């Protein structure tokens, strides 16, 4: 094998390993309780319209992705986890109306149960 071909193959292997390692780096998981709290904070910001639409979209989207990731790692499949996973998997951005509706639903689902056993 020529030296240049060998170097090319070695470069591909190293680059492939780096891509594989970095592909999971975005998936930094925080505990479910923190992800839930962050999602509630983002949802409240949307409902209060505390920022520009783009800022609120980013805040809510990031919080939902974090919530979905924490649900996955914890092995949870509650309604809030299913909703977060569904929204996190969407390619299209949420409109302001969808963000408002999602925020209301999210807060209702994250609300602690007030029923007694």
Short mmCIF file of N, CA and C in Angstrom, two decimals:
data_model
loop_
_atom_site.label_atom_id
_atom_site.label_comp_id
_atom_site.label_asym_id
_atom_site.label_seq_id
_atom_site.Cartn_x
_atom_site.Cartn_y
_atom_site.Cartn_z
N UNK A 1 0.84 -1.17 0.00
CA UNK A 1 0.00 0.00 0.00
C UNK A 1 0.89 1.24 0.00
N UNK A 2 0.53 2.19 -0.79
CA UNK A 2 1.35 3.40 -0.84
C UNK A 2 1.16 4.19 0.46
N UNK A 3 2.19 4.94 0.76
CA UNK A 3 2.17 5.71 2.00
C UNK A 3 1.01 6.73 2.01
N UNK A 4 0.75 7.37 0.87
CA UNK A 4 -0.32 8.38 0.84
C UNK A 4 -1.70 7.73 1.03
N UNK A 5 -1.90 6.54 0.47
CA UNK A 5 -3.17 5.84 0.66
C UNK A 5 -3.33 5.43 2.12
N UNK A 6 -2.26 4.96 2.72
CA UNK A 6 -2.29 4.57 4.12
C UNK A 6 -2.63 5.78 5.01
N UNK A 7 -2.01 6.93 4.71
CA UNK A 7 -2.29 8.14 5.49
C UNK A 7 -3.75 8.59 5.31
N UNK A 8 -4.26 8.44 4.10
CA UNK A 8 -5.65 8.80 3.83
C UNK A 8 -6.60 7.92 4.64
N UNK A 9 -6.34 6.61 4.64
CA UNK A 9 -7.17 5.68 5.41
C UNK A 9 -7.10 5.98 6.90
N UNK A 10 -5.90 6.24 7.38
CA UNK A 10 -5.73 6.56 8.80
C UNK A 10 -6.48 7.84 9.15
N UNK A 11 -6.42 8.83 8.27
CA UNK A 11 -7.15 10.08 8.49
C UNK A 11 -8.64 9.86 8.55
N UNK A 12 -9.16 8.98 7.70
CA UNK A 12 -10.60 8.68 7.70
C UNK A 12 -11.01 7.99 8.99
N UNK A 13 -10.19 7.07 9.47
CA UNK A 13 -10.50 6.36 10.71
C UNK A 13 -10.52 7.33 11.88
N UNK A 14 -9.51 8.19 11.96
CA UNK A 14 -9.44 9.16 13.05
C UNK A 14 -10.60 10.14 12.96
N UNK A 15 -10.89 10.64 11.77
CA UNK A 15 -12.00 11.58 11.60
C UNK A 15 -13.32 10.92 11.92
N UNK A 16 -13.49 9.68 11.50
CA UNK A 16 -14.72 8.95 11.79
C UNK A 16 -14.92 8.76 13.28
N UNK A 17 -13.85 8.46 13.99
CA UNK A 17 -13.94 8.30 15.44
C UNK A 17 -14.30 9.62 16.11
N UNK A 18 -13.71 10.71 15.62
CA UNK A 18 -14.00 12.02 16.20
C UNK A 18 -15.45 12.41 15.96
N UNK A 19 -15.96 12.13 14.77
CA UNK A 19 -17.36 12.45 14.46
C UNK A 19 -18.28 11.62 15.32
N UNK A 20 -17.96 10.34 15.49
CA UNK A 20 -18.80 9.47 16.31
C UNK A 20 -18.82 9.96 17.75
N UNK A 21 -17.66 10.34 18.27
CA UNK A 21 -17.59 10.81 19.65
C UNK A 21 -18.33 12.13 19.81
N UNK A 22 -18.17 13.03 18.84
CA UNK A 22 -18.82 14.34 18.97
C UNK A 22 -20.31 14.28 18.70
N UNK A 23 -20.78 13.24 18.00
CA UNK A 23 -22.21 13.16 17.70
C UNK A 23 -23.04 12.98 18.96
N UNK A 24 -22.46 12.46 20.01
CA UNK A 24 -23.18 12.31 21.27
C UNK A 24 -22.93 13.47 22.24
N UNK A 25 -21.96 14.33 21.91
CA UNK A 25 -21.63 15.40 22.85
C UNK A 25 -22.77 16.40 23.04
N UNK A 26 -23.64 16.56 22.05
CA UNK A 26 -24.77 17.49 22.18
C UNK A 26 -25.79 16.97 23.17
N UNK A 27 -25.73 15.67 23.42
CA UNK A 27 -26.74 15.04 24.26
C UNK A 27 -26.30 15.03 25.72
N UNK A 28 -25.97 16.18 26.24
CA UNK A 28 -25.58 16.28 27.64
C UNK A 28 -26.86 16.20 28.47
N UNK A 29 -26.90 15.22 29.33
CA UNK A 29 -28.13 14.95 30.06
C UNK A 29 -28.05 15.55 31.46
N UNK A 30 -29.12 16.21 31.83
CA UNK A 30 -29.26 16.72 33.19
C UNK A 30 -30.34 15.89 33.88
N UNK A 31 -30.36 15.86 35.21
CA UNK A 31 -31.38 15.07 35.92
C UNK A 31 -32.79 15.53 35.54
N UNK A 32 -33.73 14.59 35.59
CA UNK A 32 -35.11 14.86 35.20
C UNK A 32 -35.70 16.03 35.97
N UNK A 33 -35.43 16.11 37.27
CA UNK A 33 -35.99 17.19 38.10
C UNK A 33 -35.52 18.55 37.60
N UNK A 34 -34.24 18.65 37.26
CA UNK A 34 -33.71 19.91 36.76
C UNK A 34 -34.27 20.22 35.37
N UNK A 35 -34.35 19.19 34.52
CA UNK A 35 -34.91 19.38 33.17
C UNK A 35 -36.37 19.83 33.26
N UNK A 36 -37.11 19.26 34.20
CA UNK A 36 -38.51 19.64 34.39
C UNK A 36 -38.62 21.09 34.85
N UNK A 37 -37.76 21.47 35.78
CA UNK A 37 -37.76 22.84 36.28
C UNK A 37 -37.39 23.82 35.17
N UNK A 38 -36.38 23.47 34.38
CA UNK A 38 -35.96 24.33 33.27
C UNK A 38 -37.07 24.46 32.23
N UNK A 39 -37.77 23.36 31.98
CA UNK A 39 -38.88 23.38 31.01
C UNK A 39 -40.01 24.27 31.52
N UNK A 40 -40.29 24.19 32.81
CA UNK A 40 -41.34 25.03 33.40
C UNK A 40 -40.95 26.51 33.33
N UNK A 41 -39.68 26.80 33.58
CA UNK A 41 -39.19 28.18 33.49
C UNK A 41 -39.35 28.71 32.06
N UNK A 42 -38.97 27.89 31.09
CA UNK A 42 -39.09 28.28 29.68
C UNK A 42 -40.56 28.47 29.29
N UNK A 43 -41.41 27.56 29.74
CA UNK A 43 -42.84 27.66 29.43
C UNK A 43 -43.44 28.93 30.02
N UNK A 44 -43.07 29.25 31.24
CA UNK A 44 -43.56 30.48 31.87
C UNK A 44 -43.07 31.72 31.12
N UNK A 45 -41.84 31.68 30.65
CA UNK A 45 -41.30 32.81 29.87
C UNK A 45 -42.11 33.00 28.59
N UNK A 46 -42.47 31.89 27.94
CA UNK A 46 -43.29 31.97 26.72
C UNK A 46 -44.64 32.58 27.05
N UNK A 47 -45.29 32.08 28.09
CA UNK A 47 -46.63 32.57 28.43
C UNK A 47 -46.62 34.05 28.82
N UNK A 48 -45.53 34.49 29.44
CA UNK A 48 -45.41 35.91 29.82
C UNK A 48 -44.85 36.75 28.67
N UNK A 49 -44.49 36.06 27.59
CA UNK A 49 -43.86 36.70 26.42
C UNK A 49 -42.68 37.55 26.85
N UNK A 50 -41.83 36.94 27.69
CA UNK A 50 -40.67 37.62 28.26
C UNK A 50 -39.45 37.48 27.35
N UNK A 51 -39.54 38.09 26.18
CA UNK A 51 -38.44 38.06 25.23
C UNK A 51 -38.96 38.07 23.81
N UNK A 52 -38.03 38.10 22.87
CA UNK A 52 -38.43 38.06 21.47
C UNK A 52 -38.92 36.66 21.13
N UNK A 53 -39.67 36.56 20.05
CA UNK A 53 -40.20 35.26 19.64
C UNK A 53 -39.07 34.26 19.40
N UNK A 54 -38.01 34.70 18.74
CA UNK A 54 -36.88 33.80 18.46
C UNK A 54 -36.20 33.34 19.74
N UNK A 55 -36.03 34.25 20.68
CA UNK A 55 -35.40 33.91 21.96
C UNK A 55 -36.26 32.90 22.72
N UNK A 56 -37.55 33.15 22.76
CA UNK A 56 -38.47 32.24 23.45
C UNK A 56 -38.51 30.88 22.77
N UNK A 57 -38.47 30.87 21.44
CA UNK A 57 -38.48 29.61 20.69
C UNK A 57 -37.23 28.79 21.05
N UNK A 58 -36.09 29.46 21.08
CA UNK A 58 -34.84 28.77 21.43
C UNK A 58 -34.86 28.25 22.85
N UNK A 59 -35.33 29.08 23.77
CA UNK A 59 -35.39 28.69 25.18
C UNK A 59 -36.30 27.48 25.38
N UNK A 60 -37.49 27.53 24.77
CA UNK A 60 -38.45 26.43 24.92
C UNK A 60 -37.94 25.17 24.21
N UNK A 61 -37.41 25.34 23.01
CA UNK A 61 -36.91 24.18 22.26
C UNK A 61 -35.77 23.49 22.99
N UNK A 62 -34.82 24.27 23.50
CA UNK A 62 -33.70 23.68 24.24
C UNK A 62 -34.19 22.97 25.50
N UNK A 63 -35.13 23.57 26.19
CA UNK A 63 -35.66 22.95 27.41
C UNK A 63 -36.38 21.65 27.10
N UNK A 64 -37.10 21.61 25.99
CA UNK A 64 -37.83 20.40 25.61
C UNK A 64 -36.86 19.29 25.20
N UNK A 65 -35.80 19.65 24.48
CA UNK A 65 -34.80 18.64 24.10
C UNK A 65 -34.12 18.09 25.35
N UNK A 66 -33.76 18.96 26.29
CA UNK A 66 -33.15 18.50 27.54
C UNK A 66 -34.10 17.59 28.32
N UNK A 67 -35.37 17.95 28.35
CA UNK A 67 -36.37 17.14 29.04
C UNK A 67 -36.49 15.77 28.38
N UNK A 68 -36.55 15.76 27.07
CA UNK A 68 -36.63 14.51 26.33
C UNK A 68 -35.42 13.62 26.60
N UNK A 69 -34.23 14.23 26.57
CA UNK A 69 -33.01 13.47 26.84
C UNK A 69 -32.99 12.90 28.25
N UNK A 70 -33.41 13.70 29.23
CA UNK A 70 -33.40 13.21 30.61
C UNK A 70 -34.43 12.09 30.80
N UNK A 71 -35.56 12.19 30.10
CA UNK A 71 -36.55 11.11 30.15
C UNK A 71 -35.97 9.82 29.57
N UNK A 72 -35.28 9.95 28.43
CA UNK A 72 -34.68 8.78 27.80
C UNK A 72 -33.69 8.09 28.72
N UNK A 73 -32.80 8.87 29.31
CA UNK A 73 -31.77 8.30 30.17
C UNK A 73 -32.37 7.68 31.43
N UNK A 74 -33.40 8.31 31.98
CA UNK A 74 -34.05 7.79 33.19
C UNK A 74 -35.02 6.65 32.89
N UNK A 75 -35.28 6.41 31.61
CA UNK A 75 -36.21 5.35 31.24
C UNK A 75 -37.66 5.69 31.55
N UNK A 76 -37.99 6.97 31.54
CA UNK A 76 -39.35 7.41 31.86
C UNK A 76 -40.20 7.48 30.59
N UNK A 77 -41.49 7.18 30.74
CA UNK A 77 -42.39 7.25 29.58
C UNK A 77 -43.72 7.91 29.96
N UNK A 78 -43.64 8.91 30.82
CA UNK A 78 -44.84 9.65 31.23
C UNK A 78 -45.36 10.48 30.07
N UNK A 79 -46.53 11.06 30.25
CA UNK A 79 -47.12 11.88 29.18
C UNK A 79 -46.24 13.07 28.85
N UNK A 80 -45.61 13.68 29.85
CA UNK A 80 -44.73 14.82 29.58
C UNK A 80 -43.49 14.37 28.81
N UNK A 81 -43.00 13.18 29.10
CA UNK A 81 -41.85 12.64 28.37
C UNK A 81 -42.21 12.33 26.93
N UNK A 82 -43.38 11.76 26.73
CA UNK A 82 -43.83 11.45 25.37
C UNK A 82 -44.02 12.72 24.56
N UNK A 83 -44.61 13.75 25.19
CA UNK A 83 -44.79 15.02 24.49
C UNK A 83 -43.44 15.65 24.15
N UNK A 84 -42.52 15.64 25.11
CA UNK A 84 -41.20 16.23 24.88
C UNK A 84 -40.47 15.51 23.76
N UNK A 85 -40.54 14.18 23.76
CA UNK A 85 -39.87 13.40 22.71
C UNK A 85 -40.48 13.68 21.35
N UNK A 86 -41.79 13.81 21.31
CA UNK A 86 -42.47 14.09 20.05
C UNK A 86 -42.08 15.46 19.50
N UNK A 87 -42.06 16.46 20.35
CA UNK A 87 -41.72 17.82 19.92
C UNK A 87 -40.23 17.92 19.57
N UNK A 88 -39.39 17.27 20.38
CA UNK A 88 -37.94 17.32 20.12
C UNK A 88 -37.59 16.68 18.79
N UNK A 89 -38.41 15.74 18.34
CA UNK A 89 -38.15 15.06 17.08
C UNK A 89 -38.66 15.80 15.85
N UNK A 90 -39.36 16.89 16.05
CA UNK A 90 -39.91 17.67 14.93
C UNK A 90 -38.81 18.47 14.25
N UNK A 91 -38.91 18.58 12.94
CA UNK A 91 -37.95 19.38 12.19
C UNK A 91 -38.40 20.83 12.04
N UNK A 92 -39.70 21.06 12.08
CA UNK A 92 -40.23 22.41 11.89
C UNK A 92 -40.24 23.18 13.20
N UNK A 93 -40.05 24.49 13.11
CA UNK A 93 -40.12 25.34 14.29
C UNK A 93 -41.57 25.50 14.72
N UNK A 94 -41.77 25.65 16.01
CA UNK A 94 -43.10 25.93 16.53
C UNK A 94 -43.46 27.39 16.27
N UNK A 95 -44.70 27.63 15.90
CA UNK A 95 -45.18 29.01 15.77
C UNK A 95 -45.40 29.55 17.18
N UNK A 96 -45.63 30.85 17.29
CA UNK A 96 -45.88 31.44 18.60
C UNK A 96 -47.14 30.83 19.23
N UNK A 97 -48.17 30.61 18.43
CA UNK A 97 -49.38 29.98 18.94
C UNK A 97 -49.12 28.58 19.45
N UNK A 98 -48.32 27.82 18.71
CA UNK A 98 -47.98 26.46 19.14
C UNK A 98 -47.12 26.49 20.40
N UNK A 99 -46.24 27.48 20.51
CA UNK A 99 -45.42 27.60 21.72
C UNK A 99 -46.30 27.91 22.93
N UNK A 100 -47.30 28.76 22.75
CA UNK A 100 -48.21 29.10 23.85
C UNK A 100 -48.98 27.86 24.30
N UNK A 101 -49.54 27.13 23.33
CA UNK A 101 -50.31 25.92 23.64
C UNK A 101 -49.43 24.87 24.30
N UNK A 102 -48.25 24.66 23.74
CA UNK A 102 -47.31 23.68 24.29
C UNK A 102 -46.91 24.06 25.70
N UNK A 103 -46.66 25.34 25.94
CA UNK A 103 -46.26 25.80 27.27
C UNK A 103 -47.35 25.54 28.30
N UNK A 104 -48.60 25.82 27.93
CA UNK A 104 -49.72 25.55 28.84
C UNK A 104 -49.82 24.07 29.16
N UNK A 105 -49.73 23.23 28.12
CA UNK A 105 -49.81 21.78 28.33
C UNK A 105 -48.64 21.29 29.18
N UNK A 106 -47.47 21.80 28.89
CA UNK A 106 -46.27 21.39 29.63
C UNK A 106 -46.40 21.71 31.11
N UNK A 107 -46.87 22.91 31.42
CA UNK A 107 -47.04 23.30 32.82
C UNK A 107 -48.08 22.44 33.53
N UNK A 108 -49.17 22.12 32.83
CA UNK A 108 -50.19 21.24 33.42
C UNK A 108 -49.62 19.86 33.70
N UNK A 109 -48.84 19.33 32.78
CA UNK A 109 -48.27 17.99 32.95
C UNK A 109 -47.19 17.96 34.03
N UNK A 110 -46.47 19.07 34.20
CA UNK A 110 -45.40 19.11 35.19
C UNK A 110 -45.90 19.47 36.58
N UNK A 111 -47.14 19.94 36.66
CA UNK A 111 -47.73 20.32 37.94
C UNK A 111 -47.78 19.11 38.86
N UNK A 112 -47.32 19.27 40.10
CA UNK A 112 -47.40 18.13 41.03
C UNK A 112 -48.85 17.74 41.28
N UNK A 113 -49.06 16.48 41.46
CA UNK A 113 -50.41 15.98 41.70
C UNK A 113 -50.93 16.51 43.03
N UNK A 114 -52.17 16.99 43.01
CA UNK A 114 -52.77 17.52 44.24
C UNK A 114 -53.72 16.51 44.87
N UNK A 115 -53.84 15.34 44.26
CA UNK A 115 -54.72 14.32 44.83
C UNK A 115 -54.00 13.58 45.94
N UNK A 116 -54.76 13.14 46.91
CA UNK A 116 -54.17 12.35 47.99
C UNK A 116 -54.36 10.88 47.68
N UNK A 117 -53.40 10.05 48.11
CA UNK A 117 -53.51 8.61 47.81
C UNK A 117 -54.67 7.94 48.48
#
